[in-house]
Coordinates of C-alpha atoms in Angstrom, one line a residue:
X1 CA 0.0 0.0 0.0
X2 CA 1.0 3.9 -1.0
X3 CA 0.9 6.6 1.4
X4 CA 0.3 10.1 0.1
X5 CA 1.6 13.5 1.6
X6 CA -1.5 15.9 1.4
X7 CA -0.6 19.6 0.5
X8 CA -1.0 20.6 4.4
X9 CA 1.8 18.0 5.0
X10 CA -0.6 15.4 6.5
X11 CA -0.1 11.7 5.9
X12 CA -3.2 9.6 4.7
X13 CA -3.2 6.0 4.9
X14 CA -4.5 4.4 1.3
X15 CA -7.3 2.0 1.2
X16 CA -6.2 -1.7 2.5
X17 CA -3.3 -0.7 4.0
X18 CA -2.3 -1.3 8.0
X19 CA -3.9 1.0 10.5
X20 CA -0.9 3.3 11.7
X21 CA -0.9 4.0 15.6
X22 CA -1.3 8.2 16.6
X23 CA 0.6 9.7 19.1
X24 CA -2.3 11.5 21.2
X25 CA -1.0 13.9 23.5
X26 CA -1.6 12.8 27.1
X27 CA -3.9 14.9 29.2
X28 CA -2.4 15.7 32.7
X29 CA -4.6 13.5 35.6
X30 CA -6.6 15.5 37.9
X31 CA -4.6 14.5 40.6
X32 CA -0.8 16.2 38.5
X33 CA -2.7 19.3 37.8
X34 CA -3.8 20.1 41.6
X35 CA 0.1 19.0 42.9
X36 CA 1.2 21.2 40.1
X37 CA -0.9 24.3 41.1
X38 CA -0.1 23.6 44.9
X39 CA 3.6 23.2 44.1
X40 CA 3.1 26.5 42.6
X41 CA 1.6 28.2 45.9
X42 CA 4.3 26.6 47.6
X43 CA 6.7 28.0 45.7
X44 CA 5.2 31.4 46.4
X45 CA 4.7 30.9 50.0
X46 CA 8.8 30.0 50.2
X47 CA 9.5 33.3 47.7
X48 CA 7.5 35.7 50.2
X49 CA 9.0 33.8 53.4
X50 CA 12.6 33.9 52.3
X51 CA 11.7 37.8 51.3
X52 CA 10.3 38.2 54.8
X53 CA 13.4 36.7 55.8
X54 CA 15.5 39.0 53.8
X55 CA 13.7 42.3 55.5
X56 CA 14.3 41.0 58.6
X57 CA 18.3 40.3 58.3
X58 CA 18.1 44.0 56.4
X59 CA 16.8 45.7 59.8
X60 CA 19.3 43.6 62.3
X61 CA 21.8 44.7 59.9
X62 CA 20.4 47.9 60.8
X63 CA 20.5 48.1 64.3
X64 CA 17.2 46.5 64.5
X65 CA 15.1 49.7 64.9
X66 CA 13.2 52.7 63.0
X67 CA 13.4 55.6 63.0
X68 CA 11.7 56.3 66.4
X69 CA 14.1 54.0 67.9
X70 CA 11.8 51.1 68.3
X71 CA 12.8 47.8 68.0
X72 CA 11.6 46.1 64.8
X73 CA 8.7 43.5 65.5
X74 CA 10.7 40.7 63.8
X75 CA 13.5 40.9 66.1
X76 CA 11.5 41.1 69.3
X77 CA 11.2 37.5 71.5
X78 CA 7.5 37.6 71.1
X79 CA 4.9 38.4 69.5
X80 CA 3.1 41.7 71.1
X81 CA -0.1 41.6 72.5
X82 CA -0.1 45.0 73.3
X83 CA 1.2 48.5 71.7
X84 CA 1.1 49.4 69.2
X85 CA 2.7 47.3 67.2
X86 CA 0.1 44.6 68.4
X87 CA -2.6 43.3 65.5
X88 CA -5.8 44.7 66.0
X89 CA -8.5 41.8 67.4
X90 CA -11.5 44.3 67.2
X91 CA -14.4 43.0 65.2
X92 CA -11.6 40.1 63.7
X93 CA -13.1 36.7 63.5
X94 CA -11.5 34.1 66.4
X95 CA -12.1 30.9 64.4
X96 CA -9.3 29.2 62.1
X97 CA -9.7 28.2 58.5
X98 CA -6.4 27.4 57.2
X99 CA -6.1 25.8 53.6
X100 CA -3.8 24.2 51.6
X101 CA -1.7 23.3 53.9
X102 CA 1.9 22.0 52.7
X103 CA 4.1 20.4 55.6
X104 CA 7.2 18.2 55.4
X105 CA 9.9 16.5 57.7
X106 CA 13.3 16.7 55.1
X107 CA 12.4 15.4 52.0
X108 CA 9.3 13.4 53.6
X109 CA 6.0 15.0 52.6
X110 CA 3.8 15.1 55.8
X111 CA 0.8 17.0 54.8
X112 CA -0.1 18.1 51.3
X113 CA -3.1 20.6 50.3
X114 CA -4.4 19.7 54.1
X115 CA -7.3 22.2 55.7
X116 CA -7.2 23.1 59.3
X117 CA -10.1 24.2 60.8
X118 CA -10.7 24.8 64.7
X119 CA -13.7 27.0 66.0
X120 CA -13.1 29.5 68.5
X121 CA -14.1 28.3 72.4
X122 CA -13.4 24.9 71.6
X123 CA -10.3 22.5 72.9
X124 CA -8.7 20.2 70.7
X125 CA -6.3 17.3 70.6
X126 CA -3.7 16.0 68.2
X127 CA -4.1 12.3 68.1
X128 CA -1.4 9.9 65.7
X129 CA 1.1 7.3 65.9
X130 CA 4.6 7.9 66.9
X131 CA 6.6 9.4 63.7
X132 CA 3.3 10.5 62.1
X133 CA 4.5 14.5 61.9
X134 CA 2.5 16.1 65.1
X135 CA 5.2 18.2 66.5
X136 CA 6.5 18.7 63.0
X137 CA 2.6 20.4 62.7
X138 CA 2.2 22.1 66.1
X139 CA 6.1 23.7 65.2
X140 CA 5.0 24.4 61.4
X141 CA 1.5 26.5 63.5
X142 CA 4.3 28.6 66.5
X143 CA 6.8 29.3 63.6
X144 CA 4.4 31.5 61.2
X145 CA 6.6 31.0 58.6
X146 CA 3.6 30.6 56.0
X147 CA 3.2 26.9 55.8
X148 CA 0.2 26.8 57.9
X149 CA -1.4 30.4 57.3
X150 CA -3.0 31.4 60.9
X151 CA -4.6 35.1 61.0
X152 CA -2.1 37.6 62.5
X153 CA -4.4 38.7 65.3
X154 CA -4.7 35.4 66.9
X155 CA -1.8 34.8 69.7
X156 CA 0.0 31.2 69.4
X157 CA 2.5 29.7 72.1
X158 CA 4.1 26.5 71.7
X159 CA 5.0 24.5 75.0
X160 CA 7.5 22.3 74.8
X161 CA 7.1 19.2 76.0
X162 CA 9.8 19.3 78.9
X163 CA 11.8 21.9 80.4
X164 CA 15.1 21.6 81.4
X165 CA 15.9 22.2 84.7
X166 CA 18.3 24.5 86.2
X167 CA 18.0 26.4 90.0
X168 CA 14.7 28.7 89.0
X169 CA 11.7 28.3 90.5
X170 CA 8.9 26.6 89.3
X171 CA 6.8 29.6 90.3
X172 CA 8.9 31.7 88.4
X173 CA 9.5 29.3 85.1
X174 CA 5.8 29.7 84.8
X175 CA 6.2 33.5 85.1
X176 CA 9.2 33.7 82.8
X177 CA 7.1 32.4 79.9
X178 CA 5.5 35.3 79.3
X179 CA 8.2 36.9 77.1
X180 CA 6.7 40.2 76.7
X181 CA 6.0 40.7 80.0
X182 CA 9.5 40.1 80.7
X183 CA 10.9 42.3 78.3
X184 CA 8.3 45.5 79.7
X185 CA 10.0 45.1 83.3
X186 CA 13.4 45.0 81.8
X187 CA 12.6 48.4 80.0
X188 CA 11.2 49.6 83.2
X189 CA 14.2 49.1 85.0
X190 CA 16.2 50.7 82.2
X191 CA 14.2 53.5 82.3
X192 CA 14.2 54.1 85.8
X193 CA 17.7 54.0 85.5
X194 CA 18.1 56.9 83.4
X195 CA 19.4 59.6 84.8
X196 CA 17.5 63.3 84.1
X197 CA 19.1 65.1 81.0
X198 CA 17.6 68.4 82.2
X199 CA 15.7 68.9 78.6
X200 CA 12.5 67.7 80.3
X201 CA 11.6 65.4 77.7
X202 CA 10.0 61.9 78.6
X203 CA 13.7 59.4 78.3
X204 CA 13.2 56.5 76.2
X205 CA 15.0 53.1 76.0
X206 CA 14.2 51.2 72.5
X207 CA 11.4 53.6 71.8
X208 CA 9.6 52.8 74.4
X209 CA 8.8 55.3 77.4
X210 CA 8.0 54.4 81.2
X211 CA 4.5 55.8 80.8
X212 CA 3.9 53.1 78.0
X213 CA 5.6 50.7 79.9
X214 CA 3.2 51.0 82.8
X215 CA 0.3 50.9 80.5
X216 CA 1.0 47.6 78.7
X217 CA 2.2 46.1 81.9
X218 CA -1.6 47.2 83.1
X219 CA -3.1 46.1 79.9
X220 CA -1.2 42.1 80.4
X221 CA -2.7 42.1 83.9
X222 CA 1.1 42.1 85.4
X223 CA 0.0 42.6 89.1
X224 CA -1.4 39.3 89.6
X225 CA 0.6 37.3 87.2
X226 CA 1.9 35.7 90.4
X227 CA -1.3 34.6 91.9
X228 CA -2.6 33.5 88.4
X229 CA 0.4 31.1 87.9
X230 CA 0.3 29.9 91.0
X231 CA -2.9 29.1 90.2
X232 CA -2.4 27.2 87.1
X233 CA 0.4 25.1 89.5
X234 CA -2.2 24.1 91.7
X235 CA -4.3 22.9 89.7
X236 CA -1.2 21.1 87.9
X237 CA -0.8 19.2 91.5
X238 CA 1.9 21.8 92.6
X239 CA 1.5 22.4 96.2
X240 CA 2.6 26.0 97.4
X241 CA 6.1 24.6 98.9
X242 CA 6.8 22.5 95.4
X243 CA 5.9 25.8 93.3
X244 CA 9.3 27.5 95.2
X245 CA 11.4 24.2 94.3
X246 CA 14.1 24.7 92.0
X247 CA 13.0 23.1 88.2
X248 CA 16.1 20.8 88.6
X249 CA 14.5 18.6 91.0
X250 CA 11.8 17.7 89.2
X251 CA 11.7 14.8 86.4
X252 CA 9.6 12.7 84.2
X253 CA 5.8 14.2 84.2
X254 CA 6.4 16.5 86.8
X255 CA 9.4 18.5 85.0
X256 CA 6.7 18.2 81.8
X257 CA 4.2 19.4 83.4
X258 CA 6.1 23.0 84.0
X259 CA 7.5 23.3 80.3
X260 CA 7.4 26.7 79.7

């Protein structure tokens, strides 16, 4: 049998002769096209992290501060729940509805285009096998580093799951895990420690004056921190004398039960 080359270059097969086999192009599966557009959100969630990244190294560089002298939120221990560099709450829904979520441990995909939803007033628990990735998750949640997108306005702290001990207090451990509070009372005594430059404006250490100080420290409920850890310790099983024993003596579910 003949084969003849049509004008438009196509090849007919003439009558009688063997059926010749087409290349079709393949169509992508479902399943490539959705890993293919996630890879590509990914991809853009790593581009905006890594630029995140490179602001952040750009103001330590910097001195870490603006031009008010304030110290750059990224560089701060915490997250602030007060001033005013603190997300506004007002009116902002409480519930989480966080979508394609992309998680892995190395090369090891954990969770791929997962949803995470949790409804404000409600507890929750992580359940799964040893290995399964639940601290890789709970870690990917503190970090905010764009892998599981949590709104900015709701406050996240991670607990470790034991603390190592040294010679403070288990009173004080507890205390100590409030970062920002920490950081207002070392400005405070900072402040105080300034000594009167006779121009009779309000001194400032990082930006931050003592009349702001006293106001966030009001705002976090600082007077009674004590009595409110104390207690969250008894109600842990920590009588009054155990809540003034150093963290070193404690051990197994005891020492885990005062991670900070």
């Amino acid at each position: 049998p003949r084969i003849s080359r049509s004008a438009t270059g196509s090849l007919f097969r003439a009558a009688g002769a063997p059926a010749v086999p087409r290349a079709c192009p393949s169509s992508p599966a479902p399943g490539q096209v959705l890993r293919a557009a996630m890879g590509r959100k990914d991809d853009k969630r790593r581009a905006e992290a890594a630029a995140a990244k490179k602001v952040t190294d750009k103001k330590s560089s910097a001195g870490g501060k603006d031009s008010n002298g304030r110290v750059a939120v990224e560089l701060l221990p915490f997250r602030p729940r007060t001033g005013p560099e603190a997300p506004s709450r007002t009116g902002a829904p409480m519930d989480i509805d966080a979508r394609e979520i992309v998680v892995f441990a190395g090369k090891q995909e954990l969770l791929y285009n997962a949803t995470l939803k949790l409804s404000h007033g409600h507890k929750y628990g992580l359940i799964g096998r040893n290995g399964v990735g639940k601290s890789t998750l709970l870690r990917a949640i503190a970090e905010r580093d764009g892998r599981v997108p949590v709104p900015q306005h709701i406050m996240i702290m991670h607990v470790e799951q034991e603390i190592a001990g040294d010679d403070t207090s288990c009173l004080q451990s507890v205390l100590q895990a409030d970062l920002e509070r920490e950081w207002l009372l070392e400005q405070e005594q900072a402040l105080l420690n300034v000594e009167d430059d006779g121009t009779g404006n309000e001194p400032k250490v990082n930006g931050v004056t003592l009349m702001e100080v006293y106001e966030r420290l009001e705002e976090l409920s600082s007077d009674d921190a004590e009595a409110r850890a104390a207690v969250i310790l008894s109600g842990l099983g920590f009588s009054g004398e155990d809540q003034q024993r150093p963290t070193k003596e404690f051990s197994g579910g005891w020492g885990k039960r005062i991670a900070p």
